[in-house]
PDB file of C-alpha atoms and ligand atoms in Angstrom:
ATOM      1  CA  MET A   1       0.000   0.000   0.000  1.00 97.00           C
ATOM      2  CA  LYS A   2       1.506   3.339  -1.057  1.00 98.00           C
ATOM      3  CA  ASN A   3       1.409   6.412   1.217  1.00 98.00           C
ATOM      4  CA  ILE A   4      -0.156   9.309  -0.667  1.00 99.00           C
ATOM      5  CA  VAL A   5       0.601  12.811   0.625  1.00 99.00           C
ATOM      6  CA  VAL A   6      -1.606  15.529  -0.886  1.00 99.00           C
ATOM      7  CA  LEU A   7      -0.436  19.172  -1.013  1.00 98.00           C
ATOM      8  CA  VAL A   8      -3.165  21.824  -1.133  1.00 98.00           C
ATOM      9  CA  SER A   9      -3.631  25.585  -0.893  1.00 98.00           C
ATOM     10  CA  GLY A  10      -7.334  26.293  -1.334  1.00 97.00           C
ATOM     11  CA  GLY A  11     -10.811  24.846  -1.661  1.00 97.00           C
ATOM     12  CA  GLY A  12      -9.663  21.287  -2.126  1.00 98.00           C
ATOM     13  CA  THR A  13     -12.248  19.960  -4.569  1.00 98.00           C
ATOM     14  CA  ASN A  14      -9.551  17.820  -6.173  1.00 98.00           C
ATOM     15  CA  LEU A  15      -8.606  16.518  -2.732  1.00 98.00           C
ATOM     16  CA  GLN A  16     -12.299  15.705  -2.225  1.00 98.00           C
ATOM     17  CA  ALA A  17     -12.339  13.773  -5.511  1.00 98.00           C
ATOM     18  CA  LEU A  18      -9.358  11.749  -4.256  1.00 99.00           C
ATOM     19  CA  ILE A  19     -11.002  11.115  -0.869  1.00 98.00           C
ATOM     20  CA  ASP A  20     -14.246  10.025  -2.571  1.00 98.00           C
ATOM     21  CA  ALA A  21     -12.325   7.729  -4.912  1.00 98.00           C
ATOM     22  CA  GLU A  22     -10.455   6.163  -1.993  1.00 98.00           C
ATOM     23  CA  ASN A  23     -13.664   5.718   0.015  1.00 98.00           C
ATOM     24  CA  SER A  24     -15.341   3.967  -2.895  1.00 98.00           C
ATOM     25  CA  GLY A  25     -12.383   1.637  -3.493  1.00 98.00           C
ATOM     26  CA  ASN A  26     -11.201   3.352  -6.647  1.00 98.00           C
ATOM     27  CA  ILE A  27      -7.661   4.096  -5.481  1.00 98.00           C
ATOM     28  CA  LYS A  28      -6.100   0.677  -5.736  1.00 96.00           C
ATOM     29  CA  ASN A  29      -3.069   0.037  -3.526  1.00 98.00           C
ATOM     30  CA  GLY A  30      -2.895   3.596  -2.151  1.00 98.00           C
ATOM     31  CA  LYS A  31      -4.060   5.520   0.916  1.00 98.00           C
ATOM     32  CA  ILE A  32      -4.070   9.260   1.611  1.00 98.00           C
ATOM     33  CA  THR A  33      -1.951   9.393   4.756  1.00 98.00           C
ATOM     34  CA  CYS A  34      -1.429  13.146   5.104  1.00 98.00           C
ATOM     35  CA  VAL A  35      -2.641  16.468   3.707  1.00 99.00           C
ATOM     36  CA  ILE A  36      -0.216  19.399   3.801  1.00 99.00           C
ATOM     37  CA  SER A  37      -1.487  22.938   3.254  1.00 98.00           C
ATOM     38  CA  SER A  38       0.496  26.069   2.373  1.00 98.00           C
ATOM     39  CA  ASN A  39      -2.459  28.111   3.627  1.00 98.00           C
ATOM     40  CA  PRO A  40      -3.759  27.834   7.218  1.00 98.00           C
ATOM     41  CA  ASP A  41      -7.264  28.877   6.087  1.00 98.00           C
ATOM     42  CA  ALA A  42      -7.613  26.424   3.210  1.00 98.00           C
ATOM     43  CA  TYR A  43     -11.011  24.699   3.194  1.00 98.00           C
ATOM     44  CA  ALA A  44      -9.141  21.618   1.983  1.00 98.00           C
ATOM     45  CA  LEU A  45      -7.934  21.160   5.587  1.00 98.00           C
ATOM     46  CA  LYS A  46     -11.558  20.792   6.748  1.00 98.00           C
ATOM     47  CA  ARG A  47     -12.175  18.188   4.069  1.00 98.00           C
ATOM     48  CA  ALA A  48      -9.208  16.173   5.355  1.00 98.00           C
ATOM     49  CA  GLU A  49     -10.275  16.532   9.010  1.00 98.00           C
ATOM     50  CA  ASN A  50     -13.831  15.448   8.125  1.00 98.00           C
ATOM     51  CA  ASN A  51     -12.321  12.231   6.803  1.00 98.00           C
ATOM     52  CA  ASN A  52      -9.870  11.692   9.672  1.00 98.00           C
ATOM     53  CA  ILE A  53      -6.845  12.306   7.500  1.00 98.00           C
ATOM     54  CA  PRO A  54      -3.870  13.784   9.401  1.00 98.00           C
ATOM     55  CA  THR A  55      -3.015  17.343   8.350  1.00 98.00           C
ATOM     56  CA  ARG A  56      -0.009  19.640   8.528  1.00 98.00           C
ATOM     57  CA  VAL A  57       0.107  23.344   7.829  1.00 98.00           C
ATOM     58  CA  ILE A  58       3.346  24.752   6.442  1.00 98.00           C
ATOM     59  CA  PRO A  59       2.444  28.395   5.700  1.00 98.00           C
ATOM     60  CA  ARG A  60       4.169  29.799   2.622  1.00 98.00           C
ATOM     61  CA  LYS A  61       4.038  33.262   4.219  1.00 97.00           C
ATOM     62  CA  GLU A  62       6.395  32.210   7.003  1.00 98.00           C
ATOM     63  CA  TYR A  63       9.295  31.550   4.610  1.00 98.00           C
ATOM     64  CA  SER A  64      11.205  34.279   2.827  1.00 96.00           C
ATOM     65  CA  SER A  65      12.389  32.143  -0.090  1.00 97.00           C
ATOM     66  CA  SER A  66      11.076  29.320  -2.238  1.00 96.00           C
ATOM     67  CA  VAL A  67      14.180  27.266  -1.387  1.00 98.00           C
ATOM     68  CA  ASP A  68      13.626  27.537   2.389  1.00 98.00           C
ATOM     69  CA  TYR A  69       9.949  26.730   1.940  1.00 98.00           C
ATOM     70  CA  SER A  70      10.764  23.729  -0.233  1.00 98.00           C
ATOM     71  CA  LYS A  71      13.223  22.430   2.386  1.00 98.00           C
ATOM     72  CA  ALA A  72      10.450  22.505   4.988  1.00 98.00           C
ATOM     73  CA  ILE A  73       8.115  20.647   2.609  1.00 98.00           C
ATOM     74  CA  LEU A  74      10.839  18.096   1.829  1.00 98.00           C
ATOM     75  CA  ASN A  75      11.377  17.469   5.513  1.00 98.00           C
ATOM     76  CA  ALA A  76       7.650  16.845   6.037  1.00 98.00           C
ATOM     77  CA  LEU A  77       7.423  14.529   3.007  1.00 98.00           C
ATOM     78  CA  ASN A  78      10.352  12.494   4.310  1.00 98.00           C
ATOM     79  CA  GLU A  79       8.815  12.298   7.788  1.00 98.00           C
ATOM     80  CA  GLU A  80       5.517  11.155   6.272  1.00 98.00           C
ATOM     81  CA  LYS A  81       7.326   8.462   4.252  1.00 98.00           C
ATOM     82  CA  ALA A  82       5.543   9.608   1.106  1.00 98.00           C
ATOM     83  CA  ASP A  83       5.472   7.160  -1.799  1.00 98.00           C
ATOM     84  CA  LEU A  84       3.427   9.525  -3.953  1.00 99.00           C
ATOM     85  CA  ILE A  85       2.937  13.285  -3.631  1.00 99.00           C
ATOM     86  CA  VAL A  86      -0.101  14.864  -5.256  1.00 99.00           C
ATOM     87  CA  LEU A  87      -0.273  18.609  -5.878  1.00 98.00           C
ATOM     88  CA  ALA A  88      -4.038  19.203  -5.792  1.00 98.00           C
ATOM     89  CA  GLY A  89      -4.465  22.946  -6.225  1.00 97.00           C
ATOM     90  CA  PHE A  90      -1.084  23.632  -4.613  1.00 98.00           C
ATOM     91  CA  MET A  91      -0.173  27.177  -5.599  1.00 95.00           C
ATOM     92  CA  THR A  92       3.553  27.217  -4.867  1.00 94.00           C
ATOM     93  CA  ILE A  93       6.288  26.111  -7.262  1.00 94.00           C
ATOM     94  CA  LEU A  94       8.600  23.694  -5.473  1.00 97.00           C
ATOM     95  CA  ASP A  95      12.355  24.027  -5.680  1.00 97.00           C
ATOM     96  CA  LYS A  96      14.438  21.286  -7.242  1.00 97.00           C
ATOM     97  CA  CYS A  97      15.469  20.015  -3.784  1.00 98.00           C
ATOM     98  CA  VAL A  98      11.972  18.452  -3.690  1.00 98.00           C
ATOM     99  CA  THR A  99      11.612  17.428  -7.346  1.00 98.00           C
ATOM    100  CA  GLU A 100      15.064  15.810  -7.363  1.00 98.00           C
ATOM    101  CA  ALA A 101      14.319  13.872  -4.169  1.00 98.00           C
ATOM    102  CA  TYR A 102      11.071  12.483  -5.642  1.00 98.00           C
ATOM    103  CA  PRO A 103      11.578  11.954  -9.404  1.00 98.00           C
ATOM    104  CA  TYR A 104       8.412  10.680 -11.120  1.00 98.00           C
ATOM    105  CA  LYS A 105       6.759  10.542  -7.700  1.00 98.00           C
ATOM    106  CA  ILE A 106       5.040  13.942  -7.733  1.00 98.00           C
ATOM    107  CA  ILE A 107       1.810  14.350  -9.711  1.00 98.00           C
ATOM    108  CA  ASN A 108       0.190  17.711 -10.479  1.00 98.00           C
ATOM    109  CA  VAL A 109      -3.171  18.651 -11.938  1.00 98.00           C
ATOM    110  CA  HIS A 110      -3.038  21.660 -14.261  1.00 98.00           C
ATOM    111  CA  PRO A 111      -6.302  23.177 -15.503  1.00 98.00           C
ATOM    112  CA  ALA A 112      -5.371  23.521 -19.203  1.00 98.00           C
ATOM    113  CA  LEU A 113      -3.984  21.487 -22.070  1.00 98.00           C
ATOM    114  CA  ILE A 114      -0.200  21.593 -21.551  1.00 98.00           C
ATOM    115  CA  PRO A 115       1.927  22.902 -23.308  1.00 98.00           C
ATOM    116  CA  SER A 116      -0.615  25.747 -23.701  1.00 98.00           C
ATOM    117  CA  PHE A 117      -1.527  28.154 -20.895  1.00 98.00           C
ATOM    118  CA  CYS A 118       0.966  26.800 -18.380  1.00 98.00           C
ATOM    119  CA  GLY A 119       4.170  27.654 -16.567  1.00 96.00           C
ATOM    120  CA  GLU A 120       4.900  30.352 -14.040  1.00 93.00           C
ATOM    121  CA  GLY A 121       1.987  32.746 -13.476  1.00 94.00           C
ATOM    122  CA  PHE A 122      -0.618  30.355 -14.885  1.00 97.00           C
ATOM    123  CA  TYR A 123      -2.621  29.058 -11.956  1.00 96.00           C
ATOM    124  CA  GLY A 124      -6.255  28.900 -10.870  1.00 96.00           C
ATOM    125  CA  LEU A 125      -8.626  31.321 -12.600  1.00 97.00           C
ATOM    126  CA  LYS A 126      -5.742  33.101 -14.379  1.00 98.00           C
ATOM    127  CA  VAL A 127      -5.444  30.052 -16.645  1.00 98.00           C
ATOM    128  CA  HIS A 128      -9.099  30.218 -17.701  1.00 98.00           C
ATOM    129  CA  GLU A 129      -8.918  34.001 -18.202  1.00 98.00           C
ATOM    130  CA  ALA A 130      -5.975  33.490 -20.592  1.00 98.00           C
ATOM    131  CA  VAL A 131      -7.831  30.724 -22.449  1.00 98.00           C
ATOM    132  CA  LEU A 132     -10.870  32.988 -22.964  1.00 98.00           C
ATOM    133  CA  ASP A 133      -8.666  35.960 -23.966  1.00 98.00           C
ATOM    134  CA  TYR A 134      -6.984  33.867 -26.631  1.00 98.00           C
ATOM    135  CA  GLY A 135     -10.245  32.474 -27.986  1.00 98.00           C
ATOM    136  CA  VAL A 136      -9.276  28.804 -28.208  1.00 98.00           C
ATOM    137  CA  LYS A 137     -12.230  26.459 -28.700  1.00 98.00           C
ATOM    138  CA  LEU A 138     -10.988  23.540 -26.613  1.00 98.00           C
ATOM    139  CA  SER A 139      -9.504  23.498 -23.153  1.00 98.00           C
ATOM    140  CA  GLY A 140      -9.191  20.860 -20.458  1.00 98.00           C
ATOM    141  CA  ALA A 141      -6.812  19.589 -17.837  1.00 98.00           C
ATOM    142  CA  THR A 142      -3.515  17.765 -17.698  1.00 98.00           C
ATOM    143  CA  ILE A 143      -2.259  15.319 -15.094  1.00 98.00           C
ATOM    144  CA  HIS A 144       1.529  15.231 -15.202  1.00 98.00           C
ATOM    145  CA  PHE A 145       4.643  14.395 -13.252  1.00 98.00           C
ATOM    146  CA  VAL A 146       6.445  17.328 -11.677  1.00 98.00           C
ATOM    147  CA  ASN A 147      10.062  18.090 -12.495  1.00 97.00           C
ATOM    148  CA  GLU A 148      12.261  21.149 -11.901  1.00 95.00           C
ATOM    149  CA  LYS A 149      10.461  23.219 -14.587  1.00 96.00           C
ATOM    150  CA  ALA A 150       6.926  24.493 -13.906  1.00 95.00           C
ATOM    151  CA  ASP A 151       4.283  22.361 -15.681  1.00 96.00           C
ATOM    152  CA  ALA A 152       6.924  20.707 -17.885  1.00 97.00           C
ATOM    153  CA  GLY A 153       7.076  17.138 -16.530  1.00 98.00           C
ATOM    154  CA  ALA A 154       5.895  14.024 -18.356  1.00 98.00           C
ATOM    155  CA  ILE A 155       2.183  14.053 -19.193  1.00 98.00           C
ATOM    156  CA  ILE A 156       0.168  11.128 -17.799  1.00 98.00           C
ATOM    157  CA  LEU A 157      -3.431  11.903 -18.815  1.00 98.00           C
ATOM    158  CA  GLN A 158      -5.283  14.759 -20.529  1.00 98.00           C
ATOM    159  CA  GLY A 159      -8.963  15.437 -21.120  1.00 98.00           C
ATOM    160  CA  THR A 160     -10.803  18.137 -23.024  1.00 98.00           C
ATOM    161  CA  VAL A 161     -13.970  20.228 -22.843  1.00 98.00           C
ATOM    162  CA  ASN A 162     -15.449  22.687 -25.341  1.00 98.00           C
ATOM    163  CA  VAL A 163     -15.005  26.391 -24.648  1.00 98.00           C
ATOM    164  CA  LEU A 164     -18.363  28.112 -25.204  1.00 98.00           C
ATOM    165  CA  HIS A 165     -18.806  31.668 -26.490  1.00 97.00           C
ATOM    166  CA  ASP A 166     -20.493  32.946 -23.331  1.00 98.00           C
ATOM    167  CA  ASP A 167     -18.115  31.283 -20.845  1.00 98.00           C
ATOM    168  CA  THR A 168     -16.749  33.190 -17.884  1.00 98.00           C
ATOM    169  CA  PRO A 169     -13.490  32.021 -16.251  1.00 98.00           C
ATOM    170  CA  GLU A 170     -15.560  30.637 -13.366  1.00 98.00           C
ATOM    171  CA  ILE A 171     -17.962  28.696 -15.608  1.00 98.00           C
ATOM    172  CA  LEU A 172     -15.112  27.247 -17.678  1.00 98.00           C
ATOM    173  CA  GLN A 173     -13.192  26.321 -14.524  1.00 98.00           C
ATOM    174  CA  LYS A 174     -16.215  24.449 -13.182  1.00 98.00           C
ATOM    175  CA  ARG A 175     -16.758  22.569 -16.473  1.00 98.00           C
ATOM    176  CA  ILE A 176     -13.098  21.494 -16.539  1.00 98.00           C
ATOM    177  CA  MET A 177     -13.100  20.443 -12.893  1.00 98.00           C
ATOM    178  CA  GLU A 178     -16.302  18.411 -13.145  1.00 98.00           C
ATOM    179  CA  ASN A 179     -15.589  16.765 -16.484  1.00 98.00           C
ATOM    180  CA  VAL A 180     -11.845  16.292 -16.363  1.00 98.00           C
ATOM    181  CA  GLU A 181      -9.928  17.087 -13.148  1.00 98.00           C
ATOM    182  CA  TRP A 182     -12.110  15.217 -10.658  1.00 98.00           C
ATOM    183  CA  LYS A 183     -12.089  12.125 -12.891  1.00 98.00           C
ATOM    184  CA  LEU A 184      -8.556  12.012 -14.244  1.00 98.00           C
ATOM    185  CA  LEU A 185      -6.660  12.910 -11.057  1.00 98.00           C
ATOM    186  CA  PRO A 186      -7.989   9.914  -9.051  1.00 98.00           C
ATOM    187  CA  LYS A 187      -7.483   7.718 -12.122  1.00 98.00           C
ATOM    188  CA  ALA A 188      -3.826   8.749 -12.483  1.00 98.00           C
ATOM    189  CA  VAL A 189      -3.234   8.265  -8.750  1.00 99.00           C
ATOM    190  CA  SER A 190      -4.709   4.772  -8.853  1.00 98.00           C
ATOM    191  CA  LEU A 191      -2.625   3.884 -11.929  1.00 98.00           C
ATOM    192  CA  PHE A 192       0.523   5.135 -10.161  1.00 98.00           C
ATOM    193  CA  CYS A 193      -0.231   3.143  -7.013  1.00 98.00           C
ATOM    194  CA  GLN A 194      -0.616   0.000  -9.117  1.00 98.00           C
ATOM    195  CA  ASP A 195       2.720   0.679 -10.894  1.00 98.00           C
ATOM    196  CA  LYS A 196       0.892   1.019 -14.195  1.00 98.00           C
ATOM    197  CA  ILE A 197       2.737   4.107 -15.432  1.00 98.00           C
ATOM    198  CA  ASP A 198       5.949   3.430 -17.347  1.00 98.00           C
ATOM    199  CA  ILE A 199       8.568   6.072 -18.038  1.00 98.00           C
ATOM    200  CA  ILE A 200      10.314   5.644 -21.367  1.00 98.00           C
ATOM    201  CA  ASN A 201      12.744   8.306 -22.616  1.00 98.00           C
ATOM    202  CA  GLY A 202      11.283  10.847 -20.205  1.00 97.00           C
ATOM    203  CA  LYS A 203       7.696  10.266 -21.338  1.00 98.00           C
ATOM    204  CA  ALA A 204       4.908   8.614 -19.355  1.00 98.00           C
ATOM    205  CA  PHE A 205       2.906   5.707 -20.777  1.00 98.00           C
ATOM    206  CA  VAL A 206      -0.095   4.163 -19.065  1.00 98.00           C
ATOM    207  CA  ARG A 207      -0.634   0.396 -19.063  1.00 95.00           C
ATOM    208  CA  GLU A 208      -4.408  -0.046 -18.627  1.00 78.00           C
TER     209      GLU A 208
HETATM  210  C1  GAR B   1      -7.843  23.446  -9.826  1.00 60.76           C
HETATM  211  O1  GAR B   1      -8.528  23.863 -10.968  1.00 60.76           O
HETATM  212  C2  GAR B   1      -6.421  23.057 -10.180  1.00 60.76           C
HETATM  213  O2  GAR B   1      -6.326  22.450 -11.427  1.00 60.76           O
HETATM  214  C3  GAR B   1      -5.746  24.400 -10.198  1.00 60.76           C
HETATM  215  O3  GAR B   1      -6.334  25.124  -9.128  1.00 60.76           O
HETATM  216  C4  GAR B   1      -7.630  24.614  -8.850  1.00 60.76           C
HETATM  217  C5  GAR B   1      -7.665  24.175  -7.405  1.00 60.76           C
HETATM  218  O4  GAR B   1      -8.941  23.784  -7.028  1.00 60.76           O
HETATM  219  N1  GAR B   1      -4.327  24.257 -10.035  1.00 60.76           N
HETATM  220  C6  GAR B   1      -3.445  25.095 -10.558  1.00 60.76           C
HETATM  221  O5  GAR B   1      -3.753  26.076 -11.196  1.00 60.76           O
HETATM  222  C7  GAR B   1      -1.986  24.747 -10.281  1.00 60.76           C
HETATM  223  N2  GAR B   1      -1.136  25.398 -11.233  1.00 60.76           N
HETATM  224  P1  GAR B   1      -9.204  22.864  -5.739  1.00 60.76           P
HETATM  225  O6  GAR B   1      -8.458  23.480  -4.564  1.00 60.76           O
HETATM  226  O7  GAR B   1     -10.700  22.961  -5.545  1.00 60.76           O
HETATM  227  O8  GAR B   1      -8.749  21.462  -6.043  1.00 60.76           O
END
């Protein structure tokens, strides 16, 4: 059974999707053993507490640099004996001291079709605002491994939705969460826990 540590910063609907999947037996060979929040007020913490999942708060505000913050996160991940780390709406880019310690063991959900609308500065609603500004007709979400470059690690799964002419960033965000993120994130986590993701030449391939 793999220890899954989930990192959050906000509402935690992706965390909830993972908890629901685990409770209904859809995370095979994995258990959420800890939730770590960068934000003491994140509603995600409540979701974890409601499900008796241990929590830790490591406030981003208390650290002056990304490197110092990442060292604190790394320490917690080591203490928790994490086998898999899931960034579920985690709004801080981790330094390479974390990504190098856990190669192909950190999974992120990004709310767009990488390599579009991603990288530094593209997070949360900003992503959907940029999508609507550009006028693309398809968007979606990407589940990928995390490496030292923001949103540039190997892609595991992607799913799409149509962008409609009267969408607001909030409406598009909700469509992508409901139709893609909440389904594909638990699926990717379950595949990882069953060792069904192969890495070949830096790319991820799923064995279904
Ligand atoms: C989700 O849409 C997630 O994809 C996005 O933030 C939202 C968090 O929602 N993540 C990023 O933008 C990371 N770059 P949640 O807290 O309800 O899961």
